[in-house]
CSV table of C-alpha atoms and ligand atoms in Angstrom, one decimal:
chain,number,residue,atom,x,y,z
A,27,UNK,CA,121.9,110.3,99.3
A,28,UNK,CA,120.0,110.3,96.2
A,29,UNK,CA,116.2,108.8,95.9
A,30,UNK,CA,115.6,105.3,95.8
A,31,UNK,CA,114.8,104.1,92.1
A,32,UNK,CA,113.6,101.0,90.7
A,33,UNK,CA,116.9,100.1,89.6
A,34,UNK,CA,118.1,100.1,93.2
A,35,UNK,CA,115.0,97.8,94.0
A,36,UNK,CA,115.9,95.4,91.2
A,37,UNK,CA,119.7,95.4,93.0
A,38,UNK,CA,118.2,94.9,96.2
A,39,UNK,CA,116.3,91.7,94.9
A,40,UNK,CA,119.1,90.3,93.1
A,41,UNK,CA,121.7,90.7,96.1
A,42,UNK,CA,119.2,89.2,98.6
A,43,UNK,CA,118.7,92.5,100.6
A,44,UNK,CA,115.1,92.7,101.8
A,45,UNK,CA,113.3,96.0,100.6
A,46,UNK,CA,111.1,98.0,103.3
A,47,UNK,CA,108.1,99.9,102.9
A,48,UNK,CA,105.6,101.7,104.9
A,49,UNK,CA,102.7,104.0,104.1
A,50,UNK,CA,102.4,107.5,105.2
A,51,UNK,CA,100.0,110.5,104.6
A,52,UNK,CA,101.1,113.4,105.9
A,53,UNK,CA,104.4,115.6,106.1
A,54,UNK,CA,105.6,114.9,109.7
A,55,UNK,CA,105.0,111.1,109.6
A,56,UNK,CA,106.6,110.7,106.0
A,57,UNK,CA,109.7,112.7,107.3
A,58,UNK,CA,110.0,110.2,110.4
A,59,UNK,CA,109.9,107.4,107.9
A,60,UNK,CA,112.0,109.0,105.8
A,61,UNK,CA,114.6,109.6,108.0
A,62,UNK,CA,114.5,106.0,109.4
A,63,UNK,CA,115.9,104.9,105.8
A,64,UNK,CA,112.7,103.0,104.6
A,65,UNK,CA,113.2,102.5,100.8
A,66,UNK,CA,109.2,103.2,99.8
A,67,UNK,CA,106.7,105.2,101.1
A,68,UNK,CA,103.2,104.5,99.8
A,69,UNK,CA,100.6,106.9,100.0
A,70,UNK,CA,97.8,104.3,100.5
A,71,UNK,CA,94.5,104.5,100.1
A,72,UNK,CA,94.2,103.1,103.5
A,73,UNK,CA,94.0,106.7,104.5
A,74,UNK,CA,90.4,106.3,104.0
A,75,UNK,CA,90.3,103.8,106.9
A,76,UNK,CA,93.1,104.9,109.2
A,77,UNK,CA,92.9,108.9,108.7
A,78,UNK,CA,89.4,109.6,107.5
A,79,UNK,CA,87.6,107.3,109.8
A,80,UNK,CA,86.0,105.1,107.0
A,81,UNK,CA,85.0,101.6,107.1
A,82,UNK,CA,86.5,100.9,103.8
A,83,UNK,CA,88.8,102.6,101.1
A,84,UNK,CA,86.2,102.9,98.6
A,85,UNK,CA,85.2,106.5,99.0
A,86,UNK,CA,88.6,107.9,98.8
A,87,UNK,CA,88.7,110.4,95.6
A,88,UNK,CA,91.7,111.2,93.4
A,89,UNK,CA,91.9,114.6,94.5
A,90,UNK,CA,92.6,113.5,98.2
A,91,UNK,CA,94.8,111.1,97.1
A,92,UNK,CA,96.8,114.1,95.4
A,93,UNK,CA,96.7,116.1,98.4
A,94,UNK,CA,98.2,113.6,100.8
A,95,UNK,CA,100.6,112.6,98.2
A,96,UNK,CA,101.7,116.1,97.9
A,97,UNK,CA,102.2,116.8,101.5
A,98,UNK,CA,104.2,113.5,102.0
A,99,UNK,CA,106.4,114.3,99.3
A,100,UNK,CA,107.6,117.6,101.1
A,101,UNK,CA,108.7,115.6,103.9
A,102,UNK,CA,110.9,113.0,101.7
A,103,UNK,CA,114.4,113.0,100.7
A,104,UNK,CA,115.5,109.4,100.1
A,105,UNK,CA,112.4,107.2,99.9
A,106,UNK,CA,110.8,106.2,96.7
A,107,UNK,CA,107.0,107.8,97.0
A,108,UNK,CA,104.2,105.8,95.3
A,109,UNK,CA,100.7,107.2,94.9
A,110,UNK,CA,97.9,104.5,95.4
A,111,UNK,CA,95.3,104.9,92.8
A,112,UNK,CA,91.9,105.0,94.5
A,113,UNK,CA,88.6,102.9,93.6
A,114,UNK,CA,87.4,104.3,90.2
A,115,UNK,CA,90.3,106.5,89.4
A,116,UNK,CA,91.4,103.5,86.8
A,117,UNK,CA,88.6,100.9,86.5
A,118,UNK,CA,86.5,102.9,83.9
A,119,UNK,CA,88.9,103.2,80.9
A,120,UNK,CA,92.8,103.1,80.4
A,121,UNK,CA,92.7,106.7,79.0
A,122,UNK,CA,91.3,107.7,82.6
A,123,UNK,CA,93.8,105.4,84.4
A,124,UNK,CA,97.0,107.2,82.7
A,125,UNK,CA,95.6,110.7,83.2
A,126,UNK,CA,94.8,110.1,87.0
A,127,UNK,CA,98.1,108.4,87.2
A,128,UNK,CA,100.0,111.1,85.6
A,129,UNK,CA,98.6,113.5,88.1
A,130,UNK,CA,100.7,111.5,90.9
A,131,UNK,CA,104.0,112.2,89.1
A,132,UNK,CA,103.0,115.7,87.6
A,133,UNK,CA,101.5,117.3,90.4
A,134,UNK,CA,102.4,115.4,93.9
A,135,UNK,CA,106.3,114.4,93.6
A,136,UNK,CA,105.4,110.6,93.3
A,137,UNK,CA,107.9,108.6,91.4
A,138,UNK,CA,105.5,105.7,90.8
A,139,UNK,CA,102.1,104.5,91.1
A,140,UNK,CA,100.1,101.4,92.8
A,141,UNK,CA,97.0,99.5,91.4
A,142,UNK,CA,95.2,96.9,92.6
A,143,UNK,CA,94.8,94.2,90.4
A,144,UNK,CA,96.9,92.5,87.5
A,145,UNK,CA,95.4,90.3,84.9
A,146,UNK,CA,92.3,92.7,84.5
A,147,UNK,CA,94.6,95.6,84.2
A,148,UNK,CA,97.4,94.5,82.1
A,149,UNK,CA,96.6,96.6,79.1
A,150,UNK,CA,96.6,99.7,81.6
A,151,UNK,CA,100.0,98.6,83.1
A,152,UNK,CA,101.5,98.4,79.5
A,153,UNK,CA,100.1,102.2,78.7
A,154,UNK,CA,101.3,103.5,81.8
A,155,UNK,CA,104.7,102.1,81.3
A,156,UNK,CA,104.5,103.6,77.7
A,157,UNK,CA,103.8,106.8,79.4
A,158,UNK,CA,107.0,106.5,81.5
A,159,UNK,CA,104.7,105.9,84.8
A,160,UNK,CA,106.5,103.0,86.8
A,161,UNK,CA,103.6,100.9,88.2
A,162,UNK,CA,103.6,98.6,91.3
A,163,UNK,CA,100.8,95.8,90.9
A,164,UNK,CA,98.9,94.7,93.9
A,165,UNK,CA,97.3,91.0,94.1
A,166,UNK,CA,95.7,88.7,96.7
A,167,UNK,CA,93.4,90.6,99.1
A,168,UNK,CA,92.8,93.7,97.0
A,169,UNK,CA,90.5,95.9,99.3
A,170,UNK,CA,88.8,98.1,96.8
A,171,UNK,CA,87.3,94.5,95.7
A,172,UNK,CA,85.8,93.9,99.4
A,173,UNK,CA,82.4,93.4,97.9
A,174,UNK,CA,83.5,90.9,95.4
A,175,UNK,CA,85.6,89.1,97.7
A,176,UNK,CA,82.9,89.1,100.6
A,177,UNK,CA,85.3,90.9,103.0
A,178,UNK,CA,88.7,91.2,104.2
A,179,UNK,CA,89.9,87.5,103.7
A,180,UNK,CA,93.0,85.7,102.8
A,181,UNK,CA,93.3,84.6,99.1
A,182,UNK,CA,94.6,81.9,97.3
A,183,UNK,CA,94.0,79.3,99.7
A,184,UNK,CA,92.8,76.7,97.4
A,185,UNK,CA,95.4,74.8,94.8
A,186,UNK,CA,93.3,76.5,91.9
A,187,UNK,CA,93.3,80.1,93.6
A,188,UNK,CA,97.1,79.7,94.0
A,189,UNK,CA,97.8,78.9,90.6
A,190,UNK,CA,95.5,82.0,89.6
A,191,UNK,CA,97.8,83.9,91.8
A,192,UNK,CA,100.9,82.7,90.4
A,193,UNK,CA,99.7,83.4,87.0
A,194,UNK,CA,98.2,87.0,88.0
A,195,UNK,CA,102.0,87.7,89.3
A,196,UNK,CA,103.6,86.6,85.9
A,197,UNK,CA,101.0,88.8,83.8
A,198,UNK,CA,101.7,92.0,85.9
A,199,UNK,CA,105.6,91.3,85.3
A,200,UNK,CA,105.1,90.7,81.8
A,201,UNK,CA,103.0,94.0,81.3
A,202,UNK,CA,105.9,95.8,83.1
A,203,UNK,CA,105.1,96.4,86.7
A,204,UNK,CA,108.5,97.0,88.5
A,205,UNK,CA,107.2,95.2,91.4
A,206,UNK,CA,104.0,93.6,93.0
A,207,UNK,CA,102.4,93.8,96.3
A,208,UNK,CA,101.1,90.4,97.6
A,209,UNK,CA,98.5,90.7,100.5
A,210,UNK,CA,97.1,87.9,102.6
A,211,UNK,CA,98.2,84.8,100.8
A,212,UNK,CA,99.7,82.0,102.0
A,213,UNK,CA,103.4,82.1,102.7
A,214,UNK,CA,104.0,79.3,100.4
A,215,UNK,CA,102.1,80.9,97.3
A,216,UNK,CA,104.1,84.0,98.3
A,217,UNK,CA,107.5,82.1,98.2
A,218,UNK,CA,106.8,80.7,94.8
A,219,UNK,CA,105.8,83.9,93.4
A,220,UNK,CA,109.1,85.7,94.5
A,221,UNK,CA,111.3,82.7,93.2
A,222,UNK,CA,109.6,82.8,90.0
A,223,UNK,CA,109.4,86.5,89.3
A,224,UNK,CA,112.2,88.7,88.3
A,225,UNK,CA,110.7,91.5,90.0
A,226,UNK,CA,110.4,92.3,93.7
A,227,UNK,CA,107.6,90.9,95.6
A,228,UNK,CA,106.5,93.2,98.6
A,229,UNK,CA,104.2,91.1,101.3
A,230,UNK,CA,101.8,92.2,103.5
A,231,UNK,CA,100.2,89.2,105.5
A,232,UNK,CA,102.3,86.9,102.8
A,233,UNK,CA,105.2,85.6,104.9
A,234,UNK,CA,108.9,86.0,105.5
A,235,UNK,CA,109.8,84.8,101.9
A,236,UNK,CA,108.8,88.0,99.9
A,237,UNK,CA,111.6,90.2,98.6
A,238,UNK,CA,110.5,93.0,100.8
A,239,UNK,CA,107.6,94.0,103.5
A,240,UNK,CA,105.2,96.7,103.7
A,241,UNK,CA,102.9,97.6,106.7
A,242,UNK,CA,100.3,100.2,107.4
A,243,UNK,CA,102.1,103.0,109.4
A,244,UNK,CA,99.3,103.7,111.8
A,245,UNK,CA,98.9,99.9,112.6
A,246,UNK,CA,102.9,99.8,113.5
A,247,UNK,CA,102.5,102.8,115.6
A,248,UNK,CA,99.6,101.6,117.4
A,249,UNK,CA,97.3,104.5,116.3
A,250,UNK,CA,94.7,102.6,114.5
A,251,UNK,CA,92.3,100.8,117.1
A,252,UNK,CA,89.4,99.7,115.4
A,253,UNK,CA,91.2,96.7,113.9
A,254,UNK,CA,94.5,95.1,113.8
A,255,UNK,CA,94.9,92.2,111.2
A,256,UNK,CA,96.6,88.9,112.3
A,257,UNK,CA,99.7,90.0,109.8
A,258,UNK,CA,100.1,93.3,111.2
A,259,UNK,CA,102.5,93.9,114.1
A,260,UNK,CA,102.4,97.0,116.6
A,261,UNK,CA,105.9,98.0,117.6
A,262,UNK,CA,104.7,100.8,119.9
A,263,UNK,CA,101.3,102.1,121.6
A,264,UNK,CA,101.6,105.8,120.4
A,265,UNK,CA,97.9,106.4,121.2
A,266,UNK,CA,98.4,105.5,124.7
A,267,UNK,CA,101.4,107.8,124.9
A,268,UNK,CA,99.3,110.7,123.1
A,269,UNK,CA,96.6,110.1,125.6
A,270,UNK,CA,99.0,110.4,128.5
A,271,UNK,CA,100.5,113.7,127.2
A,272,UNK,CA,97.1,115.4,126.3
A,273,UNK,CA,95.8,114.5,129.4
A,274,UNK,CA,98.8,115.8,131.2
A,275,UNK,CA,98.4,119.3,129.6
A,276,UNK,CA,94.6,119.1,130.5
A,277,UNK,CA,95.4,118.8,134.3
A,278,UNK,CA,98.2,121.3,134.2
A,279,UNK,CA,96.1,124.1,132.3
A,280,UNK,CA,93.2,123.2,134.9
A,281,UNK,CA,95.5,123.4,137.9
A,282,UNK,CA,97.5,126.6,136.8
A,283,UNK,CA,100.5,124.9,136.4
A,284,UNK,CA,100.9,125.2,132.6
A,285,UNK,CA,101.8,128.0,131.3
A,286,UNK,CA,104.7,128.5,133.8
A,287,UNK,CA,106.9,131.8,133.8
A,288,UNK,CA,109.4,129.8,131.3
A,289,UNK,CA,106.5,129.7,128.7
A,290,UNK,CA,105.4,133.4,129.5
A,291,UNK,CA,107.1,136.8,128.0
A,292,UNK,CA,108.2,139.5,130.2
B,312,LIG,O1,96.2,101.3,100.9
B,312,LIG,C1,97.4,100.8,101.5
B,312,LIG,O2,97.8,101.2,102.6
B,312,LIG,C2,97.9,99.4,100.9
B,312,LIG,C3,99.1,98.8,101.5
B,312,LIG,C4,98.2,97.9,102.5
B,312,LIG,C5,99.6,97.7,100.6
B,312,LIG,O3,97.4,99.2,99.8
Protein backbone atom coordinates (compact mmCIF):
# COMPACT_ATOMS: atom_id res chain seq x y z
CA UNK A 1 0.00 0.00 0.00
CA UNK A 2 1.38 3.45 -0.89
CA UNK A 3 1.04 6.59 1.19
CA UNK A 4 -2.25 8.46 1.27
CA UNK A 5 -2.09 11.58 -0.92
CA UNK A 6 -4.21 14.69 -1.28
CA UNK A 7 -5.70 13.07 -4.42
CA UNK A 8 -6.92 10.11 -2.31
CA UNK A 9 -8.54 12.54 0.13
CA UNK A 10 -10.37 14.39 -2.66
CA UNK A 11 -11.57 11.04 -4.00
CA UNK A 12 -12.88 10.09 -0.56
CA UNK A 13 -14.86 13.34 -0.40
CA UNK A 14 -16.32 12.86 -3.87
CA UNK A 15 -17.33 9.27 -3.04
CA UNK A 16 -18.84 10.24 0.32
CA UNK A 17 -16.27 8.15 2.24
CA UNK A 18 -15.27 9.57 5.64
CA UNK A 19 -11.67 10.68 6.19
CA UNK A 20 -10.02 9.68 9.49
CA UNK A 21 -7.33 11.74 11.17
CA UNK A 22 -5.59 11.45 14.56
CA UNK A 23 -2.67 13.15 16.20
CA UNK A 24 0.56 11.37 17.16
CA UNK A 25 3.78 12.69 18.60
CA UNK A 26 6.21 9.75 18.76
CA UNK A 27 7.35 6.56 17.00
CA UNK A 28 5.43 3.85 18.92
CA UNK A 29 2.05 5.58 18.82
CA UNK A 30 2.54 6.71 15.20
CA UNK A 31 3.16 3.05 14.29
CA UNK A 32 -0.05 1.94 16.06
CA UNK A 33 -2.14 4.72 14.48
CA UNK A 34 -0.71 3.91 11.06
CA UNK A 35 -1.36 0.17 11.45
CA UNK A 36 -5.01 0.95 12.27
CA UNK A 37 -5.44 2.40 8.77
CA UNK A 38 -6.06 6.03 9.82
CA UNK A 39 -5.72 8.29 6.73
CA UNK A 40 -3.90 11.30 8.21
CA UNK A 41 -1.57 11.64 11.19
CA UNK A 42 -1.30 15.20 12.44
CA UNK A 43 1.77 16.00 14.50
CA UNK A 44 -0.19 18.69 16.31
CA UNK A 45 1.15 21.49 18.44
CA UNK A 46 -1.25 19.97 21.00
CA UNK A 47 1.99 18.11 21.89
CA UNK A 48 2.55 21.11 24.18
CA UNK A 49 -0.47 20.23 26.31
CA UNK A 50 -0.72 16.43 26.16
CA UNK A 51 3.00 15.53 26.11
CA UNK A 52 4.89 18.53 27.48
CA UNK A 53 2.34 19.32 30.22
CA UNK A 54 1.88 22.97 29.23
CA UNK A 55 -1.37 24.91 29.80
CA UNK A 56 -1.63 25.87 26.13
CA UNK A 57 0.17 25.42 22.81
CA UNK A 58 1.85 28.83 22.59
CA UNK A 59 5.34 27.95 23.90
CA UNK A 60 5.84 25.03 21.47
CA UNK A 61 8.82 25.73 19.20
CA UNK A 62 9.57 24.95 15.58
CA UNK A 63 12.53 22.73 16.55
CA UNK A 64 10.31 20.71 18.90
CA UNK A 65 7.75 20.24 16.11
CA UNK A 66 10.49 19.08 13.72
CA UNK A 67 11.76 16.59 16.32
CA UNK A 68 8.30 15.12 16.93
CA UNK A 69 7.44 15.00 13.22
CA UNK A 70 10.71 13.19 12.48
CA UNK A 71 10.08 10.45 15.02
CA UNK A 72 6.44 10.10 13.93
CA UNK A 73 7.44 9.77 10.26
CA UNK A 74 9.77 6.89 11.13
CA UNK A 75 6.79 4.85 12.33
CA UNK A 76 4.46 5.59 9.39
CA UNK A 77 4.09 3.57 6.18
CA UNK A 78 0.67 4.53 4.83
CA UNK A 79 -0.87 7.57 6.49
CA UNK A 80 -0.29 11.12 5.29
CA UNK A 81 1.86 12.92 7.88
CA UNK A 82 0.95 16.58 8.45
CA UNK A 83 3.20 18.91 10.47
CA UNK A 84 1.51 21.65 12.51
CA UNK A 85 3.17 25.08 12.26
CA UNK A 86 3.53 26.36 15.85
CA UNK A 87 2.74 29.83 17.18
CA UNK A 88 5.02 32.53 15.72
CA UNK A 89 6.54 30.26 13.08
CA UNK A 90 4.44 31.79 10.27
CA UNK A 91 2.72 34.87 11.71
CA UNK A 92 5.71 37.22 11.33
CA UNK A 93 6.22 37.04 7.56
CA UNK A 94 5.44 34.98 4.48
CA UNK A 95 9.15 34.29 4.03
CA UNK A 96 9.45 32.91 7.57
CA UNK A 97 6.29 30.84 7.11
CA UNK A 98 7.49 29.26 3.86
CA UNK A 99 10.92 28.54 5.32
CA UNK A 100 9.49 26.88 8.44
CA UNK A 101 6.84 24.94 6.50
CA UNK A 102 9.54 23.69 4.15
CA UNK A 103 11.45 22.21 7.10
CA UNK A 104 8.56 19.79 7.79
CA UNK A 105 8.92 18.33 4.28
CA UNK A 106 12.70 18.64 3.91
CA UNK A 107 13.85 17.50 7.37
CA UNK A 108 10.96 15.67 9.02
CA UNK A 109 9.20 13.47 6.45
CA UNK A 110 5.83 15.27 6.43
CA UNK A 111 3.83 15.58 3.19
CA UNK A 112 1.87 18.68 4.21
CA UNK A 113 1.57 21.38 6.86
CA UNK A 114 -1.33 22.80 8.86
CA UNK A 115 -1.73 26.46 9.78
CA UNK A 116 -4.29 28.01 12.11
CA UNK A 117 -6.31 30.62 10.25
CA UNK A 118 -7.30 31.24 6.65
CA UNK A 119 -8.32 34.79 5.70
CA UNK A 120 -5.39 36.44 7.47
CA UNK A 121 -2.99 33.97 5.87
CA UNK A 122 -4.36 33.61 2.33
CA UNK A 123 -1.17 35.09 0.83
CA UNK A 124 0.93 32.68 2.88
CA UNK A 125 -1.23 29.74 1.74
CA UNK A 126 -0.72 30.84 -1.90
CA UNK A 127 3.05 31.13 -1.39
CA UNK A 128 3.22 27.69 0.21
CA UNK A 129 1.32 26.15 -2.71
CA UNK A 130 3.69 27.94 -5.13
CA UNK A 131 6.53 26.29 -3.21
CA UNK A 132 4.83 22.88 -3.61
CA UNK A 133 3.92 22.61 0.07
CA UNK A 134 0.35 21.31 0.53
CA UNK A 135 -1.57 23.23 3.20
CA UNK A 136 -4.36 22.25 5.56
CA UNK A 137 -6.13 25.33 6.97
CA UNK A 138 -7.77 25.41 10.43
CA UNK A 139 -10.66 27.69 11.41
CA UNK A 140 -13.17 28.05 14.26
CA UNK A 141 -11.49 27.57 17.61
CA UNK A 142 -7.82 28.09 16.82
CA UNK A 143 -5.92 27.37 20.07
CA UNK A 144 -2.99 29.65 19.15
CA UNK A 145 -5.49 32.54 19.40
CA UNK A 146 -6.84 31.67 22.88
CA UNK A 147 -5.89 35.05 24.28
CA UNK A 148 -7.72 36.86 21.47
CA UNK A 149 -10.73 34.53 21.76
CA UNK A 150 -10.87 34.74 25.57
CA UNK A 151 -10.32 31.00 26.08
CA UNK A 152 -11.21 27.69 24.44
CA UNK A 153 -14.66 28.74 23.19
CA UNK A 154 -17.09 27.51 20.54
CA UNK A 155 -16.91 29.82 17.48
CA UNK A 156 -19.48 30.83 14.84
CA UNK A 157 -22.49 30.82 17.17
CA UNK A 158 -24.14 34.03 15.95
CA UNK A 159 -25.41 34.51 12.39
CA UNK A 160 -22.66 37.04 11.64
CA UNK A 161 -19.93 34.85 13.11
CA UNK A 162 -21.21 31.86 11.14
CA UNK A 163 -21.19 33.93 7.93
CA UNK A 164 -17.58 34.97 8.62
CA UNK A 165 -16.55 31.34 9.15
CA UNK A 166 -18.18 30.27 5.88
CA UNK A 167 -16.37 33.12 4.11
CA UNK A 168 -13.04 32.13 5.73
CA UNK A 169 -13.48 28.56 4.54
CA UNK A 170 -14.07 29.79 0.98
CA UNK A 171 -10.93 31.95 1.19
CA UNK A 172 -8.88 28.93 2.31
CA UNK A 173 -10.15 26.88 -0.62
CA UNK A 174 -9.57 29.72 -3.12
CA UNK A 175 -6.03 30.21 -1.81
CA UNK A 176 -5.29 26.55 -2.55
CA UNK A 177 -5.62 24.68 0.78
CA UNK A 178 -6.22 20.95 0.16
CA UNK A 179 -8.43 20.58 3.25
CA UNK A 180 -9.64 22.50 6.27
CA UNK A 181 -10.02 21.65 9.95
CA UNK A 182 -13.21 23.02 11.57
CA UNK A 183 -12.80 23.13 15.34
CA UNK A 184 -15.60 23.76 17.85
CA UNK A 185 -18.21 25.20 15.50
CA UNK A 186 -21.96 24.51 15.49
CA UNK A 187 -22.78 21.43 13.42
CA UNK A 188 -25.11 23.25 11.01
CA UNK A 189 -22.33 25.74 10.18
CA UNK A 190 -19.89 22.87 9.55
CA UNK A 191 -22.50 21.17 7.38
CA UNK A 192 -22.94 24.31 5.25
CA UNK A 193 -19.17 24.68 4.83
CA UNK A 194 -18.82 20.98 3.95
CA UNK A 195 -21.53 21.27 1.29
CA UNK A 196 -20.14 24.49 -0.20
CA UNK A 197 -16.47 23.51 -0.44
CA UNK A 198 -14.94 21.11 -2.92
CA UNK A 199 -12.02 20.38 -0.53
CA UNK A 200 -12.59 18.03 2.44
CA UNK A 201 -13.55 19.42 5.86
CA UNK A 202 -12.14 17.65 8.91
CA UNK A 203 -14.15 18.27 12.06
CA UNK A 204 -13.26 18.31 15.73
CA UNK A 205 -16.26 19.42 17.73
CA UNK A 206 -17.99 20.27 14.45
CA UNK A 207 -20.63 17.54 14.28
CA UNK A 208 -21.13 14.52 12.05
CA UNK A 209 -21.55 16.21 8.65
CA UNK A 210 -17.87 16.99 7.99
CA UNK A 211 -16.01 14.94 5.40
CA UNK A 212 -13.73 13.60 8.12
CA UNK A 213 -12.98 13.71 11.85
CA UNK A 214 -9.88 14.34 13.93
CA UNK A 215 -9.22 13.76 17.63
CA UNK A 216 -6.22 14.27 19.87
CA UNK A 217 -4.81 10.76 20.41
CA UNK A 218 -4.26 11.23 24.16
CA UNK A 219 -7.94 12.18 24.61
CA UNK A 220 -9.11 9.06 22.74
CA UNK A 221 -6.78 6.78 24.73
CA UNK A 222 -7.44 8.30 28.15
CA UNK A 223 -3.88 9.53 28.58
CA UNK A 224 -4.74 13.19 29.22
CA UNK A 225 -6.63 13.78 32.44
CA UNK A 226 -6.49 17.52 32.94
CA UNK A 227 -9.42 18.29 30.69
CA UNK A 228 -11.63 16.36 28.25
CA UNK A 229 -13.49 18.68 25.87
CA UNK A 230 -17.21 17.96 25.33
CA UNK A 231 -16.45 16.94 21.74
CA UNK A 232 -13.74 14.40 22.58
CA UNK A 233 -14.56 10.73 23.19
CA UNK A 234 -12.41 8.55 25.48
CA UNK A 235 -12.44 5.09 23.87
CA UNK A 236 -10.19 3.47 26.50
CA UNK A 237 -8.58 4.42 29.80
CA UNK A 238 -4.93 3.60 29.11
CA UNK A 239 -3.80 5.63 32.11
CA UNK A 240 -5.61 3.16 34.37
CA UNK A 241 -4.13 0.17 32.53
CA UNK A 242 -0.62 1.65 32.72
CA UNK A 243 -1.03 2.43 36.42
CA UNK A 244 -2.16 -1.16 37.09
CA UNK A 245 0.84 -2.64 35.22
CA UNK A 246 3.39 -0.33 36.86
CA UNK A 247 1.95 -0.90 40.34
CA UNK A 248 2.12 -4.69 39.80
CA UNK A 249 5.77 -4.39 38.71
CA UNK A 250 6.54 -2.40 41.87
CA UNK A 251 4.87 -5.00 44.12
CA UNK A 252 6.64 -7.91 42.33
CA UNK A 253 10.07 -6.28 42.72
CA UNK A 254 9.42 -5.48 46.38
CA UNK A 255 8.24 -9.05 47.08
CA UNK A 256 11.04 -10.76 45.10
CA UNK A 257 8.63 -12.17 42.50
CA UNK A 258 10.32 -10.35 39.60
CA UNK A 259 12.75 -11.20 38.10
CA UNK A 260 12.01 -14.93 38.15
CA UNK A 261 14.25 -17.62 36.60
CA UNK A 262 12.46 -17.03 33.30
CA UNK A 263 13.86 -13.47 33.19
CA UNK A 264 17.36 -14.42 34.42
CA UNK A 265 20.50 -15.84 32.73
CA UNK A 266 22.07 -19.16 33.76
O1 LIG B 1 -2.74 20.57 17.50
C1 LIG B 1 -3.66 19.77 17.26
O2 LIG B 1 -3.69 18.63 17.72
C2 LIG B 1 -4.75 20.25 16.41
C3 LIG B 1 -5.95 19.36 16.25
C4 LIG B 1 -6.79 19.41 17.45
C5 LIG B 1 -6.71 19.67 15.02
O3 LIG B 1 -4.67 21.31 15.88
